[in-house]
C-alpha cells in the first residue's frame, strides 16, 4: 500500500511541471496572437490611404512570388476575364512575361505571347482612341517587352504622339471663324445703300403715273442676263485612288487551328501621298477574330492618290478583307 501511495505522489510531482509548462505556452500563444491581430489591424488602417498607389508594387511582389504553374494559371484566368493588358501587374501579358523570364525557351509561353500580340495591339489602340494616353504608354511598354521588333509598335507610338499633340493643341477661337461672315455681312450692308438710291425714285413715279412702269422692271432683265454666266465653269474632274501595293493579311494562328473563316470591312483614308491613314474596322464577321490582322495588312497598302482637277487629294476608302482557308 505504501508503494502505491509513493507511485501516486511521484506521478503528481511529475504532472505539475507539465501542467505549468502548458499554462505558460497557452499564455504565450495568447500574447503572440493578440500582438499579431494588433499588427494586422494597424496594417489595414495604414493601407486605407495609400492602397491605390501601392497596389501595383504589391501585385508585382505577388507575381514574382508565384511559381511557373501558378503564373500560367493566372494568365489563363486573366485572359478568360478579358484582362489582356490591364490592370497594371494583374493581366495576362504580365503573367506570361514573368513566366518567359523564368523559362525563356518555354514553347507554351512563347506561343501564347505571339498569338495574343495582335489582340493586345488593338487593346492599346483603343486606349489611345479613348484618350487614356498614360495607360496606352504603359501598355505599349508591355508590348515592347513581348516583341520589341514588331512594326505595330511604331504605328502605336506614332498614333499616340499624334493624339497627344492634337489634345494639347487649343481649339481655334470662335471669333476667328466669324470674321469672314462678318466681312460678308459688312459688304452686303455696304452695297445695299448704293442700290437704294437707284430704287428709291421709282415709288414716286408709280404714284404719279401708274400706267407707265418700265423703269422699275429694267434692272430685272439685267440681273437675269447676268445669272447664266455662272455655269461657264468647267466640271470638276475626279480620279479615284488606285491600289499599287497590296499586303496580304497574316492568318491568325488561333483561327487557323479552329478552322474559322470570315471577313472584315476596313475603312481608311488614302492621303495625298498615297499612304493609308486612320484605318478602322467598320464591320466584321466574326468580330474580334480577324480585325487586327486586317488592320495590320491595310496599313501597309500603297496607292496612287486620288486626283481632283489634276491635283492629289485625300479620299476615304472602304475595303473588305476575306479570310478563307
PDB file of C-alpha atoms in Angstrom:
ATOM      1  CA  UNK A   1       0.000   0.000   0.000  1.00  0.00           C
ATOM      2  CA  UNK A   2       2.831   2.333   0.803  1.00  0.00           C
ATOM      3  CA  UNK A   3       4.411   1.610  -2.575  1.00  0.00           C
ATOM      4  CA  UNK A   4       1.169   2.538  -4.335  1.00  0.00           C
ATOM      5  CA  UNK A   5       0.976   5.865  -2.500  1.00  0.00           C
ATOM      6  CA  UNK A   6       4.600   6.570  -3.304  1.00  0.00           C
ATOM      7  CA  UNK A   7       3.943   5.969  -7.016  1.00  0.00           C
ATOM      8  CA  UNK A   8       0.920   8.278  -6.999  1.00  0.00           C
ATOM      9  CA  UNK A   9       2.927  11.044  -5.290  1.00  0.00           C
ATOM     10  CA  UNK A  10       5.664  10.705  -7.897  1.00  0.00           C
ATOM     11  CA  UNK A  11       3.124  10.941 -10.731  1.00  0.00           C
ATOM     12  CA  UNK A  12       1.601  14.053  -9.191  1.00  0.00           C
ATOM     13  CA  UNK A  13       5.001  15.696  -8.839  1.00  0.00           C
ATOM     14  CA  UNK A  14       5.808  14.888 -12.493  1.00  0.00           C
ATOM     15  CA  UNK A  15       2.449  16.183 -13.760  1.00  0.00           C
ATOM     16  CA  UNK A  16       2.798  19.544 -12.004  1.00  0.00           C
ATOM     17  CA  UNK A  17       5.722  20.835 -14.128  1.00  0.00           C
ATOM     18  CA  UNK A  18       4.000  19.646 -17.301  1.00  0.00           C
ATOM     19  CA  UNK A  19       0.828  21.488 -16.356  1.00  0.00           C
ATOM     20  CA  UNK A  20       2.829  24.615 -15.595  1.00  0.00           C
ATOM     21  CA  UNK A  21       4.569  24.447 -18.965  1.00  0.00           C
ATOM     22  CA  UNK A  22       1.216  24.016 -20.717  1.00  0.00           C
ATOM     23  CA  UNK A  23      -0.235  27.074 -18.978  1.00  0.00           C
ATOM     24  CA  UNK A  24       2.838  29.138 -19.862  1.00  0.00           C
ATOM     25  CA  UNK A  25       2.682  28.017 -23.503  1.00  0.00           C
ATOM     26  CA  UNK A  26      -1.003  28.915 -23.763  1.00  0.00           C
ATOM     27  CA  UNK A  27      -0.367  32.324 -22.239  1.00  0.00           C
ATOM     28  CA  UNK A  28       2.500  32.987 -24.630  1.00  0.00           C
ATOM     29  CA  UNK A  29       0.376  31.899 -27.581  1.00  0.00           C
ATOM     30  CA  UNK A  30      -2.376  34.247 -26.474  1.00  0.00           C
ATOM     31  CA  UNK A  31       0.048  37.166 -26.229  1.00  0.00           C
ATOM     32  CA  UNK A  32       1.508  36.438 -29.656  1.00  0.00           C
ATOM     33  CA  UNK A  33      -1.953  36.099 -31.188  1.00  0.00           C
ATOM     34  CA  UNK A  34      -3.038  39.402 -29.661  1.00  0.00           C
ATOM     35  CA  UNK A  35       0.056  41.178 -30.976  1.00  0.00           C
ATOM     36  CA  UNK A  36      -0.428  39.648 -34.422  1.00  0.00           C
ATOM     37  CA  UNK A  37      -4.043  40.831 -34.538  1.00  0.00           C
ATOM     38  CA  UNK A  38      -2.975  44.335 -33.478  1.00  0.00           C
ATOM     39  CA  UNK A  39      -0.301  44.404 -36.192  1.00  0.00           C
ATOM     40  CA  UNK A  40      -2.795  43.306 -38.864  1.00  0.00           C
ATOM     41  CA  UNK A  41      -5.305  45.917 -37.725  1.00  0.00           C
ATOM     42  CA  UNK A  42      -2.613  48.612 -37.904  1.00  0.00           C
ATOM     43  CA  UNK A  43      -1.598  47.470 -41.388  1.00  0.00           C
ATOM     44  CA  UNK A  44      -5.208  47.577 -42.586  1.00  0.00           C
ATOM     45  CA  UNK A  45      -5.684  51.044 -41.133  1.00  0.00           C
ATOM     46  CA  UNK A  46      -2.467  52.294 -42.716  1.00  0.00           C
ATOM     47  CA  UNK A  47      -3.271  50.783 -46.085  1.00  0.00           C
ATOM     48  CA  UNK A  48      -6.633  52.512 -46.439  1.00  0.00           C
ATOM     49  CA  UNK A  49      -4.990  55.757 -47.566  1.00  0.00           C
ATOM     50  CA  UNK A  50      -2.249  54.740 -49.996  1.00  0.00           C
ATOM     51  CA  UNK A  51      -3.875  51.473 -51.040  1.00  0.00           C
ATOM     52  CA  UNK A  52      -4.335  52.579 -54.629  1.00  0.00           C
ATOM     53  CA  UNK A  53      -0.808  53.906 -55.006  1.00  0.00           C
ATOM     54  CA  UNK A  54       0.835  50.806 -53.530  1.00  0.00           C
ATOM     55  CA  UNK A  55      -1.365  48.174 -55.201  1.00  0.00           C
ATOM     56  CA  UNK A  56       0.886  47.803 -58.244  1.00  0.00           C
ATOM     57  CA  UNK A  57       4.125  47.189 -56.258  1.00  0.00           C
ATOM     58  CA  UNK A  58       2.356  44.641 -54.039  1.00  0.00           C
ATOM     59  CA  UNK A  59       0.996  42.937 -57.141  1.00  0.00           C
ATOM     60  CA  UNK A  60       4.489  42.828 -58.655  1.00  0.00           C
ATOM     61  CA  UNK A  61       5.788  41.216 -55.474  1.00  0.00           C
ATOM     62  CA  UNK A  62       2.956  38.690 -55.667  1.00  0.00           C
ATOM     63  CA  UNK A  63       3.790  37.922 -59.308  1.00  0.00           C
ATOM     64  CA  UNK A  64       7.456  37.343 -58.538  1.00  0.00           C
ATOM     65  CA  UNK A  65       6.477  35.054 -55.659  1.00  0.00           C
ATOM     66  CA  UNK A  66       4.401  32.777 -57.917  1.00  0.00           C
ATOM     67  CA  UNK A  67       5.639  29.520 -59.333  1.00  0.00           C
ATOM     68  CA  UNK A  68       5.666  28.770 -63.056  1.00  0.00           C
ATOM     69  CA  UNK A  69       2.442  26.743 -62.946  1.00  0.00           C
ATOM     70  CA  UNK A  70       0.754  29.467 -60.886  1.00  0.00           C
ATOM     71  CA  UNK A  71       1.785  32.097 -63.430  1.00  0.00           C
ATOM     72  CA  UNK A  72       0.289  30.109 -66.311  1.00  0.00           C
ATOM     73  CA  UNK A  73      -2.931  29.542 -64.369  1.00  0.00           C
ATOM     74  CA  UNK A  74      -3.159  33.252 -63.505  1.00  0.00           C
ATOM     75  CA  UNK A  75      -2.531  34.183 -67.150  1.00  0.00           C
ATOM     76  CA  UNK A  76      -5.326  31.890 -68.352  1.00  0.00           C
ATOM     77  CA  UNK A  77      -7.685  33.281 -65.737  1.00  0.00           C
ATOM     78  CA  UNK A  78      -6.847  36.874 -66.725  1.00  0.00           C
ATOM     79  CA  UNK A  79      -7.345  36.002 -70.383  1.00  0.00           C
ATOM     80  CA  UNK A  80     -10.758  34.488 -69.659  1.00  0.00           C
ATOM     81  CA  UNK A  81     -11.722  37.692 -67.809  1.00  0.00           C
ATOM     82  CA  UNK A  82     -10.522  39.876 -70.745  1.00  0.00           C
ATOM     83  CA  UNK A  83      -7.654  41.351 -68.711  1.00  0.00           C
ATOM     84  CA  UNK A  84      -5.169  41.313 -71.550  1.00  0.00           C
ATOM     85  CA  UNK A  85      -3.046  44.378 -70.693  1.00  0.00           C
ATOM     86  CA  UNK A  86      -4.824  45.897 -67.708  1.00  0.00           C
ATOM     87  CA  UNK A  87      -4.900  46.431 -64.804  1.00  0.00           C
ATOM     88  CA  UNK A  88      -1.232  47.025 -64.201  1.00  0.00           C
ATOM     89  CA  UNK A  89       0.531  43.960 -62.812  1.00  0.00           C
ATOM     90  CA  UNK A  90      -2.605  41.793 -62.961  1.00  0.00           C
ATOM     91  CA  UNK A  91      -3.054  40.957 -66.629  1.00  0.00           C
ATOM     92  CA  UNK A  92      -2.327  38.081 -68.979  1.00  0.00           C
ATOM     93  CA  UNK A  93       0.734  39.679 -70.572  1.00  0.00           C
ATOM     94  CA  UNK A  94       2.333  40.445 -67.202  1.00  0.00           C
ATOM     95  CA  UNK A  95       1.979  36.821 -66.108  1.00  0.00           C
ATOM     96  CA  UNK A  96       3.204  35.401 -69.420  1.00  0.00           C
ATOM     97  CA  UNK A  97       6.198  37.755 -69.494  1.00  0.00           C
ATOM     98  CA  UNK A  98       7.188  36.737 -65.972  1.00  0.00           C
ATOM     99  CA  UNK A  99       6.841  33.081 -66.967  1.00  0.00           C
ATOM    100  CA  UNK A 100       9.008  33.650 -70.056  1.00  0.00           C
ATOM    101  CA  UNK A 101      11.587  35.435 -67.919  1.00  0.00           C
ATOM    102  CA  UNK A 102      11.979  32.283 -65.856  1.00  0.00           C
ATOM    103  CA  UNK A 103      11.780  29.843 -68.766  1.00  0.00           C
ATOM    104  CA  UNK A 104      12.845  31.708 -71.939  1.00  0.00           C
ATOM    105  CA  UNK A 105      12.526  28.637 -74.165  1.00  0.00           C
ATOM    106  CA  UNK A 106       9.090  27.521 -72.999  1.00  0.00           C
ATOM    107  CA  UNK A 107       7.049  26.958 -76.164  1.00  0.00           C
ATOM    108  CA  UNK A 108       3.680  27.337 -74.462  1.00  0.00           C
ATOM    109  CA  UNK A 109       4.526  30.806 -73.175  1.00  0.00           C
ATOM    110  CA  UNK A 110       6.150  31.951 -76.422  1.00  0.00           C
ATOM    111  CA  UNK A 111       3.194  30.732 -78.482  1.00  0.00           C
ATOM    112  CA  UNK A 112       0.697  32.439 -76.169  1.00  0.00           C
ATOM    113  CA  UNK A 113       2.503  35.782 -76.387  1.00  0.00           C
ATOM    114  CA  UNK A 114       2.767  35.532 -80.174  1.00  0.00           C
ATOM    115  CA  UNK A 115      -0.919  34.683 -80.672  1.00  0.00           C
ATOM    116  CA  UNK A 116      -2.176  37.301 -78.228  1.00  0.00           C
ATOM    117  CA  UNK A 117       0.032  40.109 -79.539  1.00  0.00           C
ATOM    118  CA  UNK A 118      -2.347  41.321 -82.325  1.00  0.00           C
ATOM    119  CA  UNK A 119      -5.259  41.474 -79.889  1.00  0.00           C
ATOM    120  CA  UNK A 120      -3.117  43.357 -77.386  1.00  0.00           C
ATOM    121  CA  UNK A 121      -2.172  45.863 -80.109  1.00  0.00           C
ATOM    122  CA  UNK A 122      -5.856  46.519 -80.715  1.00  0.00           C
ATOM    123  CA  UNK A 123      -6.433  46.961 -76.981  1.00  0.00           C
ATOM    124  CA  UNK A 124      -3.626  49.529 -76.767  1.00  0.00           C
ATOM    125  CA  UNK A 125      -5.033  51.334 -79.801  1.00  0.00           C
ATOM    126  CA  UNK A 126      -8.429  51.523 -78.096  1.00  0.00           C
ATOM    127  CA  UNK A 127      -6.763  53.175 -75.097  1.00  0.00           C
ATOM    128  CA  UNK A 128      -5.256  55.782 -77.435  1.00  0.00           C
ATOM    129  CA  UNK A 129      -8.610  56.435 -79.110  1.00  0.00           C
ATOM    130  CA  UNK A 130     -10.246  56.832 -75.698  1.00  0.00           C
ATOM    131  CA  UNK A 131      -7.690  59.474 -74.679  1.00  0.00           C
ATOM    132  CA  UNK A 132      -6.075  57.338 -71.945  1.00  0.00           C
ATOM    133  CA  UNK A 133      -2.576  58.310 -73.057  1.00  0.00           C
ATOM    134  CA  UNK A 134      -0.664  57.320 -69.894  1.00  0.00           C
ATOM    135  CA  UNK A 135      -2.375  53.930 -69.839  1.00  0.00           C
ATOM    136  CA  UNK A 136      -1.661  53.467 -73.552  1.00  0.00           C
ATOM    137  CA  UNK A 137       2.009  54.297 -72.987  1.00  0.00           C
ATOM    138  CA  UNK A 138       2.204  51.668 -70.242  1.00  0.00           C
ATOM    139  CA  UNK A 139       0.531  49.079 -72.472  1.00  0.00           C
ATOM    140  CA  UNK A 140       2.904  49.858 -75.359  1.00  0.00           C
ATOM    141  CA  UNK A 141       5.856  49.387 -72.996  1.00  0.00           C
ATOM    142  CA  UNK A 142       4.428  45.999 -72.010  1.00  0.00           C
ATOM    143  CA  UNK A 143       4.099  45.039 -75.671  1.00  0.00           C
ATOM    144  CA  UNK A 144       7.668  46.179 -76.271  1.00  0.00           C
ATOM    145  CA  UNK A 145       8.839  43.662 -73.674  1.00  0.00           C
ATOM    146  CA  UNK A 146       6.968  40.925 -75.521  1.00  0.00           C
ATOM    147  CA  UNK A 147       8.173  41.717 -79.070  1.00  0.00           C
ATOM    148  CA  UNK A 148      10.473  44.762 -79.366  1.00  0.00           C
ATOM    149  CA  UNK A 149      10.917  44.424 -83.149  1.00  0.00           C
ATOM    150  CA  UNK A 150       7.236  44.294 -84.067  1.00  0.00           C
ATOM    151  CA  UNK A 151       6.383  47.085 -86.516  1.00  0.00           C
ATOM    152  CA  UNK A 152       2.964  47.598 -84.919  1.00  0.00           C
ATOM    153  CA  UNK A 153       4.714  49.284 -82.007  1.00  0.00           C
ATOM    154  CA  UNK A 154       5.986  52.041 -84.316  1.00  0.00           C
ATOM    155  CA  UNK A 155       2.441  52.626 -85.536  1.00  0.00           C
ATOM    156  CA  UNK A 156       1.097  52.755 -81.981  1.00  0.00           C
ATOM    157  CA  UNK A 157       3.802  55.181 -80.831  1.00  0.00           C
ATOM    158  CA  UNK A 158       3.231  57.452 -83.822  1.00  0.00           C
ATOM    159  CA  UNK A 159      -0.507  57.470 -83.219  1.00  0.00           C
ATOM    160  CA  UNK A 160      -0.019  58.139 -79.507  1.00  0.00           C
ATOM    161  CA  UNK A 161       2.250  61.120 -80.233  1.00  0.00           C
ATOM    162  CA  UNK A 162      -0.186  62.489 -82.812  1.00  0.00           C
ATOM    163  CA  UNK A 163      -3.179  62.171 -80.486  1.00  0.00           C
ATOM    164  CA  UNK A 164      -1.284  63.815 -77.635  1.00  0.00           C
ATOM    165  CA  UNK A 165      -0.293  66.754 -79.819  1.00  0.00           C
ATOM    166  CA  UNK A 166      -3.865  67.035 -81.057  1.00  0.00           C
ATOM    167  CA  UNK A 167      -5.171  67.052 -77.494  1.00  0.00           C
ATOM    168  CA  UNK A 168      -2.659  69.742 -76.484  1.00  0.00           C
ATOM    169  CA  UNK A 169      -3.489  71.973 -79.452  1.00  0.00           C
ATOM    170  CA  UNK A 170      -6.007  74.646 -78.356  1.00  0.00           C
ATOM    171  CA  UNK A 171      -9.186  74.784 -80.429  1.00  0.00           C
ATOM    172  CA  UNK A 172      -9.478  77.709 -82.855  1.00  0.00           C
ATOM    173  CA  UNK A 173     -11.218  80.774 -81.476  1.00  0.00           C
ATOM    174  CA  UNK A 174     -14.833  81.201 -82.445  1.00  0.00           C
ATOM    175  CA  UNK A 175     -14.358  84.844 -83.475  1.00  0.00           C
ATOM    176  CA  UNK A 176     -11.701  83.829 -85.960  1.00  0.00           C
ATOM    177  CA  UNK A 177     -14.235  81.901 -87.985  1.00  0.00           C
ATOM    178  CA  UNK A 178     -16.898  84.539 -87.685  1.00  0.00           C
ATOM    179  CA  UNK A 179     -14.713  87.223 -89.249  1.00  0.00           C
ATOM    180  CA  UNK A 180     -15.324  86.158 -92.856  1.00  0.00           C
ATOM    181  CA  UNK A 181     -19.034  86.017 -92.164  1.00  0.00           C
ATOM    182  CA  UNK A 182     -18.867  89.456 -90.607  1.00  0.00           C
ATOM    183  CA  UNK A 183     -16.995  90.771 -93.617  1.00  0.00           C
ATOM    184  CA  UNK A 184     -19.625  89.278 -95.881  1.00  0.00           C
ATOM    185  CA  UNK A 185     -22.343  90.947 -93.858  1.00  0.00           C
ATOM    186  CA  UNK A 186     -20.418  94.190 -93.967  1.00  0.00           C
ATOM    187  CA  UNK A 187     -20.086  94.064 -97.729  1.00  0.00           C
ATOM    188  CA  UNK A 188     -23.730  93.265 -98.215  1.00  0.00           C
ATOM    189  CA  UNK A 189     -24.770  96.039 -95.894  1.00  0.00           C
ATOM    190  CA  UNK A 190     -22.335  98.383 -97.604  1.00  0.00           C
ATOM    191  CA  UNK A 191     -23.620  97.615-101.071  1.00  0.00           C
ATOM    192  CA  UNK A 192     -27.234  97.804-100.055  1.00  0.00           C
ATOM    193  CA  UNK A 193     -27.222 101.597 -99.615  1.00  0.00           C
ATOM    194  CA  UNK A 194     -25.625 102.033-103.054  1.00  0.00           C
ATOM    195  CA  UNK A 195     -28.581 100.273-104.653  1.00  0.00           C
ATOM    196  CA  UNK A 196     -31.081 102.057-102.508  1.00  0.00           C
ATOM    197  CA  UNK A 197     -30.849 105.473-104.243  1.00  0.00           C
ATOM    198  CA  UNK A 198     -31.479 103.906-107.636  1.00  0.00           C
ATOM    199  CA  UNK A 199     -34.543 102.129-106.317  1.00  0.00           C
ATOM    200  CA  UNK A 200     -35.995 104.964-104.260  1.00  0.00           C
ATOM    201  CA  UNK A 201     -37.073 107.216-107.152  1.00  0.00           C
ATOM    202  CA  UNK A 202     -39.487 104.689-108.736  1.00  0.00           C
ATOM    203  CA  UNK A 203     -42.141 104.802-105.975  1.00  0.00           C
ATOM    204  CA  UNK A 204     -42.994 108.462-106.680  1.00  0.00           C
ATOM    205  CA  UNK A 205     -43.127 107.657-110.382  1.00  0.00           C
ATOM    206  CA  UNK A 206     -45.566 104.850-109.672  1.00  0.00           C
ATOM    207  CA  UNK A 207     -47.700 107.178-107.672  1.00  0.00           C
ATOM    208  CA  UNK A 208     -47.747 109.876-110.384  1.00  0.00           C
ATOM    209  CA  UNK A 209     -48.126 107.616-113.435  1.00  0.00           C
ATOM    210  CA  UNK A 210     -49.239 104.072-112.513  1.00  0.00           C
ATOM    211  CA  UNK A 211     -49.767 103.109-116.167  1.00  0.00           C
ATOM    212  CA  UNK A 212     -46.108 103.642-117.123  1.00  0.00           C
ATOM    213  CA  UNK A 213     -43.776 101.338-115.150  1.00  0.00           C
ATOM    214  CA  UNK A 214     -40.904 100.340-117.476  1.00  0.00           C
ATOM    215  CA  UNK A 215     -38.110 101.769-115.287  1.00  0.00           C
ATOM    216  CA  UNK A 216     -38.605  99.569-112.167  1.00  0.00           C
ATOM    217  CA  UNK A 217     -38.598  96.449-114.365  1.00  0.00           C
ATOM    218  CA  UNK A 218     -35.409  97.451-116.196  1.00  0.00           C
ATOM    219  CA  UNK A 219     -32.925  96.160-113.539  1.00  0.00           C
ATOM    220  CA  UNK A 220     -34.577  92.708-113.538  1.00  0.00           C
ATOM    221  CA  UNK A 221     -33.629  91.788-117.152  1.00  0.00           C
ATOM    222  CA  UNK A 222     -30.055  92.887-116.459  1.00  0.00           C
ATOM    223  CA  UNK A 223     -29.784  90.534-113.461  1.00  0.00           C
ATOM    224  CA  UNK A 224     -31.449  87.764-115.413  1.00  0.00           C
ATOM    225  CA  UNK A 225     -28.865  88.186-118.154  1.00  0.00           C
ATOM    226  CA  UNK A 226     -26.005  88.155-115.631  1.00  0.00           C
ATOM    227  CA  UNK A 227     -27.196  84.947-113.898  1.00  0.00           C
ATOM    228  CA  UNK A 228     -26.394  82.459-116.703  1.00  0.00           C
ATOM    229  CA  UNK A 229     -22.703  83.460-116.559  1.00  0.00           C
ATOM    230  CA  UNK A 230     -22.076  81.134-113.522  1.00  0.00           C
ATOM    231  CA  UNK A 231     -22.441  77.753-115.323  1.00  0.00           C
ATOM    232  CA  UNK A 232     -19.495  78.575-117.575  1.00  0.00           C
ATOM    233  CA  UNK A 233     -17.102  76.916-115.032  1.00  0.00           C
ATOM    234  CA  UNK A 234     -15.541  73.677-116.239  1.00  0.00           C
ATOM    235  CA  UNK A 235     -16.746  70.474-114.499  1.00  0.00           C
ATOM    236  CA  UNK A 236     -14.508  69.099-111.749  1.00  0.00           C
ATOM    237  CA  UNK A 237     -12.504  66.087-112.885  1.00  0.00           C
ATOM    238  CA  UNK A 238     -12.062  63.411-110.221  1.00  0.00           C
ATOM    239  CA  UNK A 239      -9.978  60.245-110.320  1.00  0.00           C
ATOM    240  CA  UNK A 240     -10.315  57.635-107.527  1.00  0.00           C
ATOM    241  CA  UNK A 241      -7.217  56.259-105.775  1.00  0.00           C
ATOM    242  CA  UNK A 242      -5.507  53.323-107.480  1.00  0.00           C
ATOM    243  CA  UNK A 243      -4.094  50.445-105.418  1.00  0.00           C
ATOM    244  CA  UNK A 244      -0.419  49.875-106.254  1.00  0.00           C
ATOM    245  CA  UNK A 245       0.745  47.517-103.496  1.00  0.00           C
ATOM    246  CA  UNK A 246      -1.449  45.122-101.540  1.00  0.00           C
ATOM    247  CA  UNK A 247      -0.143  43.270 -98.482  1.00  0.00           C
ATOM    248  CA  UNK A 248      -1.927  40.027 -97.658  1.00  0.00           C
ATOM    249  CA  UNK A 249      -3.006  39.726 -94.015  1.00  0.00           C
ATOM    250  CA  UNK A 250      -1.466  37.120 -91.746  1.00  0.00           C
ATOM    251  CA  UNK A 251      -3.984  34.422 -90.843  1.00  0.00           C
ATOM    252  CA  UNK A 252      -4.395  34.355 -87.033  1.00  0.00           C
ATOM    253  CA  UNK A 253      -2.934  31.158 -85.603  1.00  0.00           C
ATOM    254  CA  UNK A 254      -5.834  30.567 -83.222  1.00  0.00           C
ATOM    255  CA  UNK A 255      -8.374  30.982 -86.044  1.00  0.00           C
ATOM    256  CA  UNK A 256      -6.412  28.643 -88.297  1.00  0.00           C
ATOM    257  CA  UNK A 257      -6.303  25.981 -85.609  1.00  0.00           C
ATOM    258  CA  UNK A 258     -10.038  26.314 -85.056  1.00  0.00           C
ATOM    259  CA  UNK A 259     -10.679  26.338 -88.851  1.00  0.00           C
ATOM    260  CA  UNK A 260     -12.501  29.656 -88.565  1.00  0.00           C
ATOM    261  CA  UNK A 261     -13.196  31.834 -91.608  1.00  0.00           C
ATOM    262  CA  UNK A 262     -14.672  35.287 -92.014  1.00  0.00           C
ATOM    263  CA  UNK A 263     -14.260  38.814 -93.354  1.00  0.00           C
ATOM    264  CA  UNK A 264     -13.522  42.333 -92.168  1.00  0.00           C
ATOM    265  CA  UNK A 265     -14.680  45.621 -93.698  1.00  0.00           C
ATOM    266  CA  UNK A 266     -11.945  48.207 -93.133  1.00  0.00           C
ATOM    267  CA  UNK A 267     -12.489  51.924 -93.610  1.00  0.00           C
ATOM    268  CA  UNK A 268      -9.499  54.229 -94.089  1.00  0.00           C
ATOM    269  CA  UNK A 269      -8.262  57.362 -95.820  1.00  0.00           C
ATOM    270  CA  UNK A 270      -5.757  57.454 -98.674  1.00  0.00           C
ATOM    271  CA  UNK A 271      -3.859  60.707 -98.176  1.00  0.00           C
ATOM    272  CA  UNK A 272      -2.381  62.930-100.877  1.00  0.00           C
ATOM    273  CA  UNK A 273       0.842  60.901-100.811  1.00  0.00           C
ATOM    274  CA  UNK A 274      -0.897  57.555-101.310  1.00  0.00           C
ATOM    275  CA  UNK A 275      -0.469  56.308 -97.734  1.00  0.00           C
ATOM    276  CA  UNK A 276      -3.217  54.667 -95.684  1.00  0.00           C
ATOM    277  CA  UNK A 277      -4.174  56.559 -92.515  1.00  0.00           C
ATOM    278  CA  UNK A 278      -6.957  56.308 -89.922  1.00  0.00           C
ATOM    279  CA  UNK A 279      -7.671  52.633 -90.628  1.00  0.00           C
ATOM    280  CA  UNK A 280     -10.569  51.274 -88.563  1.00  0.00           C
ATOM    281  CA  UNK A 281     -12.959  48.337 -88.575  1.00  0.00           C
ATOM    282  CA  UNK A 282     -16.393  49.125 -89.994  1.00  0.00           C
ATOM    283  CA  UNK A 283     -17.861  45.623 -89.736  1.00  0.00           C
ATOM    284  CA  UNK A 284     -16.592  42.091 -89.287  1.00  0.00           C
ATOM    285  CA  UNK A 285     -17.844  38.533 -89.057  1.00  0.00           C
ATOM    286  CA  UNK A 286     -16.949  37.096 -86.646  1.00  0.00           C
ATOM    287  CA  UNK A 287     -15.983  40.079 -84.514  1.00  0.00           C
ATOM    288  CA  UNK A 288     -12.571  40.469 -82.882  1.00  0.00           C
ATOM    289  CA  UNK A 289     -11.064  37.427 -84.616  1.00  0.00           C
ATOM    290  CA  UNK A 290      -9.587  38.847 -87.820  1.00  0.00           C
ATOM    291  CA  UNK A 291      -9.797  42.583 -87.005  1.00  0.00           C
ATOM    292  CA  UNK A 292      -6.184  43.157 -86.011  1.00  0.00           C
ATOM    293  CA  UNK A 293      -4.773  41.068 -88.872  1.00  0.00           C
ATOM    294  CA  UNK A 294      -6.854  43.024 -91.391  1.00  0.00           C
ATOM    295  CA  UNK A 295      -5.843  46.416 -89.953  1.00  0.00           C
ATOM    296  CA  UNK A 296      -2.159  45.500 -89.854  1.00  0.00           C
ATOM    297  CA  UNK A 297      -2.275  44.485 -93.519  1.00  0.00           C
ATOM    298  CA  UNK A 298      -4.210  47.521 -94.784  1.00  0.00           C
ATOM    299  CA  UNK A 299      -1.809  49.947 -93.105  1.00  0.00           C
ATOM    300  CA  UNK A 300       0.947  48.731 -95.439  1.00  0.00           C
ATOM    301  CA  UNK A 301      -1.046  49.184 -98.641  1.00  0.00           C
ATOM    302  CA  UNK A 302       0.182  51.810-101.101  1.00  0.00           C
ATOM    303  CA  UNK A 303      -1.970  53.804-103.516  1.00  0.00           C
ATOM    304  CA  UNK A 304      -1.726  56.257-106.323  1.00  0.00           C
ATOM    305  CA  UNK A 305      -3.649  59.103-104.668  1.00  0.00           C
ATOM    306  CA  UNK A 306      -6.975  60.384-105.882  1.00  0.00           C
ATOM    307  CA  UNK A 307      -6.872  63.384-108.223  1.00  0.00           C
ATOM    308  CA  UNK A 308      -9.119  66.410-108.352  1.00  0.00           C
ATOM    309  CA  UNK A 309      -8.503  68.626-111.350  1.00  0.00           C
ATOM    310  CA  UNK A 310      -5.080  67.036-111.639  1.00  0.00           C
ATOM    311  CA  UNK A 311      -4.140  67.691-108.001  1.00  0.00           C
ATOM    312  CA  UNK A 312      -3.601  64.865-105.482  1.00  0.00           C
ATOM    313  CA  UNK A 313      -6.172  64.891-102.688  1.00  0.00           C
ATOM    314  CA  UNK A 314      -7.120  62.637 -99.772  1.00  0.00           C
ATOM    315  CA  UNK A 315     -10.123  60.361-100.160  1.00  0.00           C
ATOM    316  CA  UNK A 316     -11.968  57.915 -97.901  1.00  0.00           C
ATOM    317  CA  UNK A 317     -11.992  54.272 -98.999  1.00  0.00           C
ATOM    318  CA  UNK A 318     -13.549  51.062 -97.680  1.00  0.00           C
ATOM    319  CA  UNK A 319     -12.340  47.542 -98.485  1.00  0.00           C
ATOM    320  CA  UNK A 320     -13.411  44.038 -97.462  1.00  0.00           C
ATOM    321  CA  UNK A 321     -10.653  41.634 -96.381  1.00  0.00           C
ATOM    322  CA  UNK A 322     -11.545  37.941 -96.741  1.00  0.00           C
ATOM    323  CA  UNK A 323     -10.115  35.176 -94.575  1.00  0.00           C
ATOM    324  CA  UNK A 324     -10.573  31.727 -96.106  1.00  0.00           C
ATOM    325  CA  UNK A 325      -8.675  28.510 -95.540  1.00  0.00           C
TER     326      UNK A 325
END
